[in-house]
GROMACS .gro file of C-alpha atoms in nm:
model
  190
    1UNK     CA    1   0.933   1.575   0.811
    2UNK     CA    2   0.926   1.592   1.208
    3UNK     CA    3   1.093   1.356   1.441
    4UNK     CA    4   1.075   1.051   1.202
    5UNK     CA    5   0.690   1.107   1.045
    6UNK     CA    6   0.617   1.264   0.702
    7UNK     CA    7   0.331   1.479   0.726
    8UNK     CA    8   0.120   1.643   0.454
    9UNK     CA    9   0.030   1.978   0.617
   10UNK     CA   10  -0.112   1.846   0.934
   11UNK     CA   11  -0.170   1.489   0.886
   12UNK     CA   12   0.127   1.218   0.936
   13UNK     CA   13   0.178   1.004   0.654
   14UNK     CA   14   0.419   0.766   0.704
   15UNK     CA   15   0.704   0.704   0.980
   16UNK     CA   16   1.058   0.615   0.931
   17UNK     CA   17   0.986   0.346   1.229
   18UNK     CA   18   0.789   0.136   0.949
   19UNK     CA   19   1.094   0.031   0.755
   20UNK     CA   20   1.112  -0.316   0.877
   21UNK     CA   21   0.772  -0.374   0.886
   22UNK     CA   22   0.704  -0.275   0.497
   23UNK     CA   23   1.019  -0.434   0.398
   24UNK     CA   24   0.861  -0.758   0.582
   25UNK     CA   25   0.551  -0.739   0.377
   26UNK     CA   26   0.733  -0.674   0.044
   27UNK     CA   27   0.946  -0.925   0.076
   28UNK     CA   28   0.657  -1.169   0.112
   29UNK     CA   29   0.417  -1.033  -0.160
   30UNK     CA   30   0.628  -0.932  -0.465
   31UNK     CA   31   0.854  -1.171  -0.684
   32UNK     CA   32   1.121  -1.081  -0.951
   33UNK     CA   33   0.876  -1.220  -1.218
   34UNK     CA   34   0.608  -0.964  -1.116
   35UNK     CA   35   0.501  -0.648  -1.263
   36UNK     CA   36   0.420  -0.391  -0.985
   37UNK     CA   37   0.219  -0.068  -0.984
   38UNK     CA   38   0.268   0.112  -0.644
   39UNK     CA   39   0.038   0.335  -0.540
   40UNK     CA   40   0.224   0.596  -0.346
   41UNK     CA   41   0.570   0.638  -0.234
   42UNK     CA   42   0.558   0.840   0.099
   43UNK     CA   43   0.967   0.815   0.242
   44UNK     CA   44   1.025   0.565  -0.020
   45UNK     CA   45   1.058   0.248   0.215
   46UNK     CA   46   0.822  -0.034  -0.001
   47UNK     CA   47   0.964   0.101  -0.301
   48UNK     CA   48   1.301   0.061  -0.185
   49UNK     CA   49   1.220  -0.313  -0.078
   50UNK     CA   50   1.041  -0.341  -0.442
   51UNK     CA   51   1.340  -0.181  -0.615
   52UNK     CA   52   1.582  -0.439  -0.418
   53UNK     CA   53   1.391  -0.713  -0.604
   54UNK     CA   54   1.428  -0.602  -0.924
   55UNK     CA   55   1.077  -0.706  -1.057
   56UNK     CA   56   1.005  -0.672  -1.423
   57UNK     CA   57   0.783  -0.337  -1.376
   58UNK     CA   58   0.765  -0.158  -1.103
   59UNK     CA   59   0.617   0.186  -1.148
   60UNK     CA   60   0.562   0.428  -0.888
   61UNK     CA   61   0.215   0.651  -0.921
   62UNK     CA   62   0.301   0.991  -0.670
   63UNK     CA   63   0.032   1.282  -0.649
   64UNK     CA   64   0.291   1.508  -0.485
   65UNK     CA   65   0.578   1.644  -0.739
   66UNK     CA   66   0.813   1.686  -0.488
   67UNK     CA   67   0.810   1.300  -0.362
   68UNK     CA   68   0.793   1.202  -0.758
   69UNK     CA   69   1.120   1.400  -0.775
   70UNK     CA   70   1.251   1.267  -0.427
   71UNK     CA   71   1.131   0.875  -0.558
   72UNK     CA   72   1.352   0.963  -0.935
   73UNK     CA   73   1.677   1.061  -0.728
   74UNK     CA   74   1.648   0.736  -0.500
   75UNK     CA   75   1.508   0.452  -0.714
   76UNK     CA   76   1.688   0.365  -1.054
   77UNK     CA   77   1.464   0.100  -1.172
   78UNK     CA   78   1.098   0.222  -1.154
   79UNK     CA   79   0.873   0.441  -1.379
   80UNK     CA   80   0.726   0.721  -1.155
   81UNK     CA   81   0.404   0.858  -1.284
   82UNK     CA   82   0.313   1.217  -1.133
   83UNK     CA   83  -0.061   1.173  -1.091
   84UNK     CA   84  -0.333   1.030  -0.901
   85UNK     CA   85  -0.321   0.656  -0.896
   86UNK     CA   86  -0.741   0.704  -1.005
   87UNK     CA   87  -0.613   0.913  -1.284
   88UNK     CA   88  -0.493   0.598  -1.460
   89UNK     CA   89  -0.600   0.405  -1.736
   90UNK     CA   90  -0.702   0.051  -1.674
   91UNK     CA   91  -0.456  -0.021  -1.974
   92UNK     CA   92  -0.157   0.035  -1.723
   93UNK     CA   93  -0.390  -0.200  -1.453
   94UNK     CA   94  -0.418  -0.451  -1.733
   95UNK     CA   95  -0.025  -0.443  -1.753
   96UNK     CA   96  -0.003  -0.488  -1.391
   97UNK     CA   97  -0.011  -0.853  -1.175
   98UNK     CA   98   0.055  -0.693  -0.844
   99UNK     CA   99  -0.068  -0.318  -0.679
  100UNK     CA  100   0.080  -0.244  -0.377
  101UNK     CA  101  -0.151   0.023  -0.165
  102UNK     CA  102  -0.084   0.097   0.169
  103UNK     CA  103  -0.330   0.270   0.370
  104UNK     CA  104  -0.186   0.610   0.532
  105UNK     CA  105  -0.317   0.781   0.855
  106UNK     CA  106  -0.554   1.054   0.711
  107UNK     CA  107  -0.784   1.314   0.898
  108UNK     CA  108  -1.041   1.121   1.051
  109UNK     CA  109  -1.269   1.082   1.391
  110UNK     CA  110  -1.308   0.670   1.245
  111UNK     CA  111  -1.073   0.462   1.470
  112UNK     CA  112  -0.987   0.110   1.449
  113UNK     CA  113  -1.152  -0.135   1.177
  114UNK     CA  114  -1.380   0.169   1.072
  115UNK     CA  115  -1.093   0.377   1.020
  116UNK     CA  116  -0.930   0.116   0.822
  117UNK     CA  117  -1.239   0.030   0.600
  118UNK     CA  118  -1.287   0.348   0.561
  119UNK     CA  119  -0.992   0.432   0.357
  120UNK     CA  120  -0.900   0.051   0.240
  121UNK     CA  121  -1.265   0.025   0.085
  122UNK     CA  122  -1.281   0.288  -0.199
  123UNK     CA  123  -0.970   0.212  -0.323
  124UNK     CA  124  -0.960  -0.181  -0.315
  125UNK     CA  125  -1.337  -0.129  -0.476
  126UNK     CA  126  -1.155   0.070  -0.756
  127UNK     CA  127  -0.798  -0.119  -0.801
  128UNK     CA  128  -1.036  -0.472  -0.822
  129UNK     CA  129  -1.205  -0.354  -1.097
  130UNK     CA  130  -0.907  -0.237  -1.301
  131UNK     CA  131  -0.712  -0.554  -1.270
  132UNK     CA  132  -0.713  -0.908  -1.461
  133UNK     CA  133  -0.846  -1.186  -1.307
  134UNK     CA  134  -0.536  -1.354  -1.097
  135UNK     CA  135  -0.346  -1.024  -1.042
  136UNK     CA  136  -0.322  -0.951  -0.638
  137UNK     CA  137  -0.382  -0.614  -0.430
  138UNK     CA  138  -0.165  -0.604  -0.075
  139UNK     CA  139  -0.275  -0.344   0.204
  140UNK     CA  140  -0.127  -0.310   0.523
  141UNK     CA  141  -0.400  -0.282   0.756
  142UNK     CA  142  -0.307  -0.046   1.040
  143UNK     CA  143  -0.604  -0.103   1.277
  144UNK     CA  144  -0.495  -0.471   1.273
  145UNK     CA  145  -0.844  -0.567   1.259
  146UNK     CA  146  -0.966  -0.615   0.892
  147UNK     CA  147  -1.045  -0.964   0.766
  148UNK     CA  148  -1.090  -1.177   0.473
  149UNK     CA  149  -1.502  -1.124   0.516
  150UNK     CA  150  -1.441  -0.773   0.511
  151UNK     CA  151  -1.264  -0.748   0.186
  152UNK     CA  152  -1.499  -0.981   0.048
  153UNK     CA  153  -1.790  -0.774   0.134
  154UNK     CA  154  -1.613  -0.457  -0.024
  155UNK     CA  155  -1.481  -0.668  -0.287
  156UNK     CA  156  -1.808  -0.645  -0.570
  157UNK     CA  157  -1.602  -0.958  -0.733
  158UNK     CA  158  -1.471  -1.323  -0.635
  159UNK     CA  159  -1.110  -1.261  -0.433
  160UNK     CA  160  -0.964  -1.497  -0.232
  161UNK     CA  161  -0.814  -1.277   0.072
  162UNK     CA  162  -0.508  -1.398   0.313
  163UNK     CA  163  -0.472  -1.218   0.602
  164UNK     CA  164  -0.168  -1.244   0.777
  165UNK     CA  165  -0.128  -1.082   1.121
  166UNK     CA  166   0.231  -0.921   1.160
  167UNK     CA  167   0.465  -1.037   1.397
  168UNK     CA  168   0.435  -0.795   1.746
  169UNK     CA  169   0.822  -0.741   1.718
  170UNK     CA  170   0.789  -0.524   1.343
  171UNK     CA  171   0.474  -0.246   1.488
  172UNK     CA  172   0.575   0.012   1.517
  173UNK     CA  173   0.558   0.117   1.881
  174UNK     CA  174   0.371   0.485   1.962
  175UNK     CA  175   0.217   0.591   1.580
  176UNK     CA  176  -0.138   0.617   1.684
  177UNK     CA  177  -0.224   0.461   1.390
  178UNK     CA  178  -0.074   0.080   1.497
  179UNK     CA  179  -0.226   0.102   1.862
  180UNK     CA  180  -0.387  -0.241   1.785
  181UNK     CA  181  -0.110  -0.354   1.609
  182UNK     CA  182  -0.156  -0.465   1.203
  183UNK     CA  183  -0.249  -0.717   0.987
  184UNK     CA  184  -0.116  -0.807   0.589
  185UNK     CA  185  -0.401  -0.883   0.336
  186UNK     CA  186  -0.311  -1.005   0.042
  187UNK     CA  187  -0.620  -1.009  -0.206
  188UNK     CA  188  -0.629  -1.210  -0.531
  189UNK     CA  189  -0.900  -1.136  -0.780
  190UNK     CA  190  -1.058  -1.445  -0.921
   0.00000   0.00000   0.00000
């Protein structure tokens, strides 16, 4: 970690300046009746919102064994799988009524909306066909620019998207990745 940014290698991840906005989009999405499978857990901010909670599941999938071992010191109440989130069987998805994916700053000359649909639109494609029919995926769009015909384009099922533009005041001011500020989608598979 430099300055406030988690990198992996080269590439930044995550910055510690995105607390308020993930805990804003948490708070909105997840419920303590819901059973959550988060897909990542970078400096452990959404999982510390989810963990807050206190939803029925929450488990944590984490490629990297060092932030699976970070994410079982600092959150007491989730089930952290050491694997990639691709990895798993759809019987865990089944279990599942809300994923929460958020989509990180990777290498990439794609800016903006392409950048974002770049990396939203494999795994929303993937996590959509896992799921039952009424559980919901929520991405935080960086580029600020995806909408509800997008996701239904790279949907290959009925959804019903929300797209919710986040307030100026939570962006994160100077990550590269929220120069156009950001948008929350919340997609429901029908």
């Amino acid at each position: 970690m430099k300055n406030d940014i988690l990198y992996a290698g080269e590439e930044p991840l995550v910055a510690l300046s995105e607390k308020e906005l993930q805990e804003f989009f948490i708070k909105r999405f997840i419920r303590k009746s819901d059973k959550v499978l988060e897909i990542g857990y970078g400096l452990g901010l959404s999982a510390k919102a989810i963990a807050d909670i206190k939803p029925k599941v929450h488990v944590i999938v984490e490629l990297n064994r060092e932030l699976c071992e970070r994410a079982e010191n600092e959150i007491s109440n989730a089930e952290i799988v050491n694997d990639n989130w691709k990895n798993l069987e759809v019987s865990l998805f089944k279990k599942i009524d809300k994923v929460v994916y958020e989509v990180g700053p990777e290498k990439s000359n794609l800016e903006g909306k392409d950048f974002a649909l770049a990396h939203v639109k494999p795994a929303v494609e993937v996590i959509l066909k896992k799921i039952n029919v009424g559980a919901s995926v929520g991405v935080i769009d960086p580029s600020g620019e995806l909408s509800d015909y997008d996701i239904k384009r790279i949907a290959k099922c009925d959804v019903f998207v929300n797209v919710v533009k986040c307030p100026d005041d939570l962006v994160p001011k100077g990550l590269p990745w929220f120069e156009n500020g950001c948008n929350f989608l919340y997609i429901e598979k029908l």
